[in-house]
Coordinates of C-alpha atoms in Angstrom, one line a residue:
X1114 CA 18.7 9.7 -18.2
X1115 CA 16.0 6.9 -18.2
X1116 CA 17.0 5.2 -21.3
X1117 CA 13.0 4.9 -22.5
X1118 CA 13.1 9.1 -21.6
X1119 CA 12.8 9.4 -25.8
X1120 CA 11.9 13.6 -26.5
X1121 CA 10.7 12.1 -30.0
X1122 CA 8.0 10.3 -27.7
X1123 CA 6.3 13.4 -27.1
X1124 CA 3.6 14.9 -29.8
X1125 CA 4.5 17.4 -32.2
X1126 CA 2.6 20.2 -31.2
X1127 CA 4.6 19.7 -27.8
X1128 CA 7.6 19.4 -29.3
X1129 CA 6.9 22.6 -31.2
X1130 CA 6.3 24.7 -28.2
X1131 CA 9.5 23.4 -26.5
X1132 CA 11.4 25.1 -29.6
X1133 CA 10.9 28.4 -27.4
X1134 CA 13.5 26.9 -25.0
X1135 CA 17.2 26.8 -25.7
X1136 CA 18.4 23.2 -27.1
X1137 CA 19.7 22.2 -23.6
X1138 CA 16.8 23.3 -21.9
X1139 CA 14.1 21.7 -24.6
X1140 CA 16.0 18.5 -24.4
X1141 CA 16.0 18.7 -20.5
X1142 CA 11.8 19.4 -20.0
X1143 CA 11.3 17.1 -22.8
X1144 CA 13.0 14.2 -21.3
X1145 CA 11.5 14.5 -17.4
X1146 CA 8.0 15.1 -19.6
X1147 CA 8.3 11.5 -21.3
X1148 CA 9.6 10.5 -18.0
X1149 CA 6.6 11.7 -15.6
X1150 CA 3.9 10.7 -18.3
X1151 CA 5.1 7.1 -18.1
X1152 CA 4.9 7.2 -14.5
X1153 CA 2.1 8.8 -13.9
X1154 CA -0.5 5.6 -14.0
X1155 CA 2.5 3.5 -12.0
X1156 CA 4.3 5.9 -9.8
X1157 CA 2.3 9.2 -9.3
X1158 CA 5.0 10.5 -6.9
X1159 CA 7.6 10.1 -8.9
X1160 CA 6.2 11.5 -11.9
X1161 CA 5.2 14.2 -9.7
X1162 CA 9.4 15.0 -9.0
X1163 CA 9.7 14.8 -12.9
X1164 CA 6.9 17.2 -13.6
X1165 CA 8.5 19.4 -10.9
X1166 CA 11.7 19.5 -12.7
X1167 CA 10.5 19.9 -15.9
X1168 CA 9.0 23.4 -14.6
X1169 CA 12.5 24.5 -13.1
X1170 CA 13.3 25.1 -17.2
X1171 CA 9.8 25.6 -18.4
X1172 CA 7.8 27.2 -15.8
X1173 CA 6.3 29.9 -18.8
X1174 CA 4.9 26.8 -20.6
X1175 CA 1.5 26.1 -20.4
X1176 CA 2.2 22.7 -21.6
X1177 CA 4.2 22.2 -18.6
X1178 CA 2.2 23.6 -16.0
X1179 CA -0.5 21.0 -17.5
X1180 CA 2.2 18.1 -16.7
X1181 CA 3.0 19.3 -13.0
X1182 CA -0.8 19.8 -11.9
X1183 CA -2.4 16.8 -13.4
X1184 CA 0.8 14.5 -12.0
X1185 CA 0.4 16.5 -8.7
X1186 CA -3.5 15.4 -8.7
X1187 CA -2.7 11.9 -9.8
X1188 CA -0.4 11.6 -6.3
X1189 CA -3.2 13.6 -4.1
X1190 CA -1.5 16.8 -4.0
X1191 CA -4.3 18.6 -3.9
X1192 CA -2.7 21.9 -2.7
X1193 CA 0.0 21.7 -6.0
X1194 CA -2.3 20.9 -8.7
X1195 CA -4.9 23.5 -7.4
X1196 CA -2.2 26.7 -7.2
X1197 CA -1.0 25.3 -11.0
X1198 CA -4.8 25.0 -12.4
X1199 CA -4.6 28.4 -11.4
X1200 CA -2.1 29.7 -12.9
X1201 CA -2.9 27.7 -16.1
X1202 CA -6.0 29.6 -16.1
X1203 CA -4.3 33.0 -16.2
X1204 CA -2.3 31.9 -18.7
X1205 CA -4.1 30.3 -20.9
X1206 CA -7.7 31.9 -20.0
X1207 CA -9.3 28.6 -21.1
X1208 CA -12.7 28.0 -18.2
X1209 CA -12.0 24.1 -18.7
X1210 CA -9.7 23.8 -15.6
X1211 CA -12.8 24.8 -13.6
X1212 CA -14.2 21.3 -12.9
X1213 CA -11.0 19.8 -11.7
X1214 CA -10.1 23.4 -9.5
X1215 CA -13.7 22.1 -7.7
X1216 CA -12.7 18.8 -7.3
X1217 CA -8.9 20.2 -5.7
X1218 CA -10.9 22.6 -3.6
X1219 CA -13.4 19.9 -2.1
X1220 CA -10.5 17.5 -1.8
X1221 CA -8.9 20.5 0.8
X1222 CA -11.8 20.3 2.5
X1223 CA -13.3 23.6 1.2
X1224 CA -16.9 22.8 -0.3
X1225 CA -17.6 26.2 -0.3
X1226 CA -15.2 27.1 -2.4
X1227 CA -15.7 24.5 -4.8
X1228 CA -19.8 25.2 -5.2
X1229 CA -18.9 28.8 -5.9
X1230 CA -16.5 27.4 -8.5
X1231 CA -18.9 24.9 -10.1
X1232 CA -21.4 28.3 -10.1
X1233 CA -18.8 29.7 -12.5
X1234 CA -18.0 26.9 -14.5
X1235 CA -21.8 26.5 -15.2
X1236 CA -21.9 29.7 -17.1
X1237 CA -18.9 28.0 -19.7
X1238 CA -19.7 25.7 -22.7
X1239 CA -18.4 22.1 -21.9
X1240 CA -18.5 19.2 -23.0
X1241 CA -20.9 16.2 -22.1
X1242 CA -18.5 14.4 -20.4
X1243 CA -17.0 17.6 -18.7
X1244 CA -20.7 18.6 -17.2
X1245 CA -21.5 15.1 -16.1
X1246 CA -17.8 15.3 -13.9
X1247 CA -19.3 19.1 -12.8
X1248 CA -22.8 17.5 -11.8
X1249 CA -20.4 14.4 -9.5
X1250 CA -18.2 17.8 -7.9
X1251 CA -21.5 19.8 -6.9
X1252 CA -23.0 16.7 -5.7
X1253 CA -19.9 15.6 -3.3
X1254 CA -19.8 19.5 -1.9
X1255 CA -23.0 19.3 -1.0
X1256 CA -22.9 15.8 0.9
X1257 CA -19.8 17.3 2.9
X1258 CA -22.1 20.2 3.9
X1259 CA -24.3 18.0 5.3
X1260 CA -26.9 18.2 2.5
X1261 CA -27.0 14.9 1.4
X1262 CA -30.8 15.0 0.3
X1263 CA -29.7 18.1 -2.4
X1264 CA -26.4 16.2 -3.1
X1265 CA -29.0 13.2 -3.8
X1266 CA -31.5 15.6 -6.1
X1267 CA -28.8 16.9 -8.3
X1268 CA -27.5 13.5 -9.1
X1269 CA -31.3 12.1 -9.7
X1270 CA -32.2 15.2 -12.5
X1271 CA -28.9 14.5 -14.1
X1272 CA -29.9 10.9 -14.8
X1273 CA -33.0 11.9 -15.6
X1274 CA -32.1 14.2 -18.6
X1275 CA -28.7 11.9 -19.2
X1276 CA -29.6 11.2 -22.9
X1277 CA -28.2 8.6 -25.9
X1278 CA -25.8 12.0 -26.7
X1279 CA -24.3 11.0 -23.2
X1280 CA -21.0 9.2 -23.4
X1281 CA -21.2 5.7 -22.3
X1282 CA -18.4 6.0 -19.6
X1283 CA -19.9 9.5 -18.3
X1284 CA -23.1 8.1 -17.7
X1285 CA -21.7 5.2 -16.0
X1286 CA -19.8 7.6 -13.6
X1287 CA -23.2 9.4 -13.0
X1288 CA -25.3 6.0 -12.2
X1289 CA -22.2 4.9 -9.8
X1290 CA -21.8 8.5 -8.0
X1291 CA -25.5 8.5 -7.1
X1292 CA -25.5 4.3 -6.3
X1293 CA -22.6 5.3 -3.5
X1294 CA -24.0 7.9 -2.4
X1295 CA -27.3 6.2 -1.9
X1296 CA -25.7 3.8 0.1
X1297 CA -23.6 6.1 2.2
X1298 CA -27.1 7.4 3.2
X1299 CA -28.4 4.0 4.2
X1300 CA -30.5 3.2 1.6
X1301 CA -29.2 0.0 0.2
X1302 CA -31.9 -1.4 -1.9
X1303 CA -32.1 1.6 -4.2
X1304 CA -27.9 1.8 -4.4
X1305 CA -27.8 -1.9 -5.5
X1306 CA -30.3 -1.1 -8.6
X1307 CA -27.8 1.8 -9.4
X1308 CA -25.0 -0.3 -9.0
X1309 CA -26.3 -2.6 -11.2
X1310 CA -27.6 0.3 -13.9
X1311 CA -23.4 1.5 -14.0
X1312 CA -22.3 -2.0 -14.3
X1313 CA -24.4 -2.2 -17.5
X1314 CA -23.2 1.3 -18.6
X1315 CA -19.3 0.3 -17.8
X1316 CA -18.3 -1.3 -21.2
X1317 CA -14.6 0.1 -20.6
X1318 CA -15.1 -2.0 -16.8
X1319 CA -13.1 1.2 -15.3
X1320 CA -15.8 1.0 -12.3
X1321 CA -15.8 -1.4 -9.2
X1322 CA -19.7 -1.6 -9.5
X1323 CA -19.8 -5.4 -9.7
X1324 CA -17.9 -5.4 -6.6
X1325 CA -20.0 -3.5 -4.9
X1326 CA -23.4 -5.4 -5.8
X1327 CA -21.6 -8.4 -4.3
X1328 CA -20.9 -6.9 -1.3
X1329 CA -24.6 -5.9 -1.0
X1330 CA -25.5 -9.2 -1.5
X1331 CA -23.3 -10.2 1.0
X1332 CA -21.2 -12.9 -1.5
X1333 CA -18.4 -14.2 1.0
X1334 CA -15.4 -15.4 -0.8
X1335 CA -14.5 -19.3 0.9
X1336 CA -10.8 -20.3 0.8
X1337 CA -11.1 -23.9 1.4
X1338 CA -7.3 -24.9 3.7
X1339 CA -7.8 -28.6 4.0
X1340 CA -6.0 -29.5 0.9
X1341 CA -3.2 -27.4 2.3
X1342 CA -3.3 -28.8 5.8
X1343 CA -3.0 -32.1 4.8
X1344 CA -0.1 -31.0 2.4
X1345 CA 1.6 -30.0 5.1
X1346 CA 0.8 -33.3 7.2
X1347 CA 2.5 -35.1 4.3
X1348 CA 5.7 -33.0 4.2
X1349 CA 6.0 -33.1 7.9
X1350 CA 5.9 -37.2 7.4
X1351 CA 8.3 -37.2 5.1
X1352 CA 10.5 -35.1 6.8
X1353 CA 10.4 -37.3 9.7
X1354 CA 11.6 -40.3 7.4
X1355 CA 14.5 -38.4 6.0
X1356 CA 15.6 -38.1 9.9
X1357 CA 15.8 -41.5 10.6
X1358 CA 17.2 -42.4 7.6
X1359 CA 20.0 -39.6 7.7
X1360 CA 21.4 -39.3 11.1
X1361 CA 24.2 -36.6 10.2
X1362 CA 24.1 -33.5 10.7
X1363 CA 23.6 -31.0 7.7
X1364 CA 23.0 -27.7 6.8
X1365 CA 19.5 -27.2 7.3
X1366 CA 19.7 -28.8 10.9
X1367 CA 22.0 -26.7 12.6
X1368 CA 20.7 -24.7 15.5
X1369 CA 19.0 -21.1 15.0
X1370 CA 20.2 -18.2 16.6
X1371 CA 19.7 -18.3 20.8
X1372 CA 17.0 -15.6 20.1
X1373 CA 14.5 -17.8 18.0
X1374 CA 14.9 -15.3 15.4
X1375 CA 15.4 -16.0 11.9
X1376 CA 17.7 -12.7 10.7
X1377 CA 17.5 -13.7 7.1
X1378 CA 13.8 -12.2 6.9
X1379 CA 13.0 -8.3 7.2
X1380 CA 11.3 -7.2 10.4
X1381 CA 8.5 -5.5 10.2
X1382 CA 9.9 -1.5 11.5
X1383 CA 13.0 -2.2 9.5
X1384 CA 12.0 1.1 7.9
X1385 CA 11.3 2.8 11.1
X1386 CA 13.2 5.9 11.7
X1387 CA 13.6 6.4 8.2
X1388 CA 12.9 9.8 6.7
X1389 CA 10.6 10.6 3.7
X1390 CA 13.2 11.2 1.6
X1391 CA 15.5 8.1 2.4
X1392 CA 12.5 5.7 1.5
X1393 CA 11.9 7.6 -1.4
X1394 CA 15.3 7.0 -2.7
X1395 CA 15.3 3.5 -2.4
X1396 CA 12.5 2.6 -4.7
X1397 CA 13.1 5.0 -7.3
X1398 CA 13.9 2.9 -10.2
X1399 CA 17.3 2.2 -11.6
X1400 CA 17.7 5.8 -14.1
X1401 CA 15.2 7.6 -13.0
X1402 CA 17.6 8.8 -10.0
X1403 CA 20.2 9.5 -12.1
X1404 CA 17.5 11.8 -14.5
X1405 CA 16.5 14.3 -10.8
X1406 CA 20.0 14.1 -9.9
X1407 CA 20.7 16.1 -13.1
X1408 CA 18.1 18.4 -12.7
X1409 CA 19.0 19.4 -9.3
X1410 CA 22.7 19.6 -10.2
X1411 CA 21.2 22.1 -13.3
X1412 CA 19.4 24.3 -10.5
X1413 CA 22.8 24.7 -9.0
X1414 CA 24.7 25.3 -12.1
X1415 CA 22.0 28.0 -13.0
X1416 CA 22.4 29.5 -8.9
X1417 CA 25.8 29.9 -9.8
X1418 CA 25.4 31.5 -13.0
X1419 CA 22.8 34.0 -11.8
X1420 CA 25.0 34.8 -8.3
X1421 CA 28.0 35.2 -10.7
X1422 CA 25.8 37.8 -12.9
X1423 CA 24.8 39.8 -9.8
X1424 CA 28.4 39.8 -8.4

């Protein structure tokens, strides 16, 4: 187990609902739950194989049906996260997941689906910050319907009834939707005013507004290499001294391989034939292997059980 993998970490009301779950089983969710949320800003992948194991022990948790689909959306797997806002939704009944379902079903390439979910979630209280991310969602389906004028329209009456009651960050997000997708339409002029507007808004600076107004204005960053040349000039001088200075042999001057090729330094398809799973083993931090180990090892223990049962 990761050593940081603390169950106390977690929230009471978590750790309450994890009571329902025998002691081994509690301690085993709770553990890949601390694990997963500390990866999940880092390492969405990861945290995605914690959150998976976590539901092999609590897949009648809400709590961790929350964990799997929002670490599954963090890595861009759209297709998981989608199928467990679902069944969050049946369990719990609560509308909220509606906004993100959208997003998953535009992210699949499905606009469709996602403006009739938006229809739905329109009919739901919300909250400020919740209806501004709704407004962004129906705006992108339309733009990949080819509708970029009505994706455009929805995006300009939002701002225009955004109010002081608007959060600070949701209004930035609105200003910077409708800036990008000005300027995916060609109209550059008008996005950079936008850009600017969400810079102002972005107090938390979670936006890359400023770097876009400097790309607009065509700001080129200069690397100046002459300092660096003539570094090298005065290296390769010295060098040159040592030589005649030193005529025996050492180290550092005998010959390279016959090839030219320096086999200290990786080549570039050292990776190549590698499978998915092979990479992913190799940069799994030191514990966390250890911590999916166990739970595989537990889905085999509880195979056993359950074949022994039936026998």
């Amino acid at each position: 187990m990761p050593q940081d993998a603390d169950p106390s970490r977690l929230p009471r009301e978590v750790r309450a609902e994890l009571r329902s779950l025998s002691p081994e089983g509690a301690e085993f969710v709770s553990k890949h739950l601390v694990a997963a949320g500390d990866l999940v800003d880092t390492d969405p992948a990861l945290a995605l194989r914690h959150a998976q194991a976590a539901k092999r022990r609590g897949s009648r948790l809400p709590l961790v049906r929350e964990a799997l689909a929002e670490t599954a959306y963090a890595a861009d797997e759209y297709a998981i996260a989608l199928n467990e806002y679902r069944a969050l939704r049946r369990m719990t009944g609560d509308s909220a997941y509606l906004p993100v379902m959208a997003d998953c079903e535009r992210a699949l390439g499905r606009p469709e689906e996602a403006l009739r979910l938006v229809k739905e979630a329109k009919l739901v209280d919300m909250t400020q910050r919740t209806r501004v991310e709704l407004v962004i969602i129906e705006a992108g389906a339309r733009e990949d319907l080819k509708q970029a004028k009505e994706g455009l329209r929805i995006l300009k009456v939002a701002l225009g009834h955004a109010g002081r009651d608007i959060p600070h960050e949701a209004h930035a997000r609105l200003a910077y939707s409708y800036a990008a997708m000005l300027l995916r339409n060609g109209q550059e002029e008008a996005a950079r005013e936008w850009f600017v507007t969400a810079d102002g808004l972005d107090v938390a600076r979670e936006l890359d507004a400023e770097d876009q107004i400097e790309l607009l204005d065509g700001v080129d960053f200069v690397f100046d290499f002459d300092d660096e040349d003539e570094s090298d000039e005065d290296e390769s001088d010295e060098d040159e001294s040592d030589e005649d200075e030193d005529s025996e042999p050492s180290v550092d001057d005998e010959p390279a391989d016959e090839d030219g090729e320096d086999h200290d330094q990786p080549h570039e398809d050292d990776t190549e034939g590698l499978t998915p799973e092979v990479v992913t083993s190799e940069v799994v931090p030191e514990g966390q292997e250890a911590l999916l180990n166990e739970a595989g090892e537990a889905d085999d223990s509880a195979e056993a059980e359950e074949k022994e049962r039936n026998d």
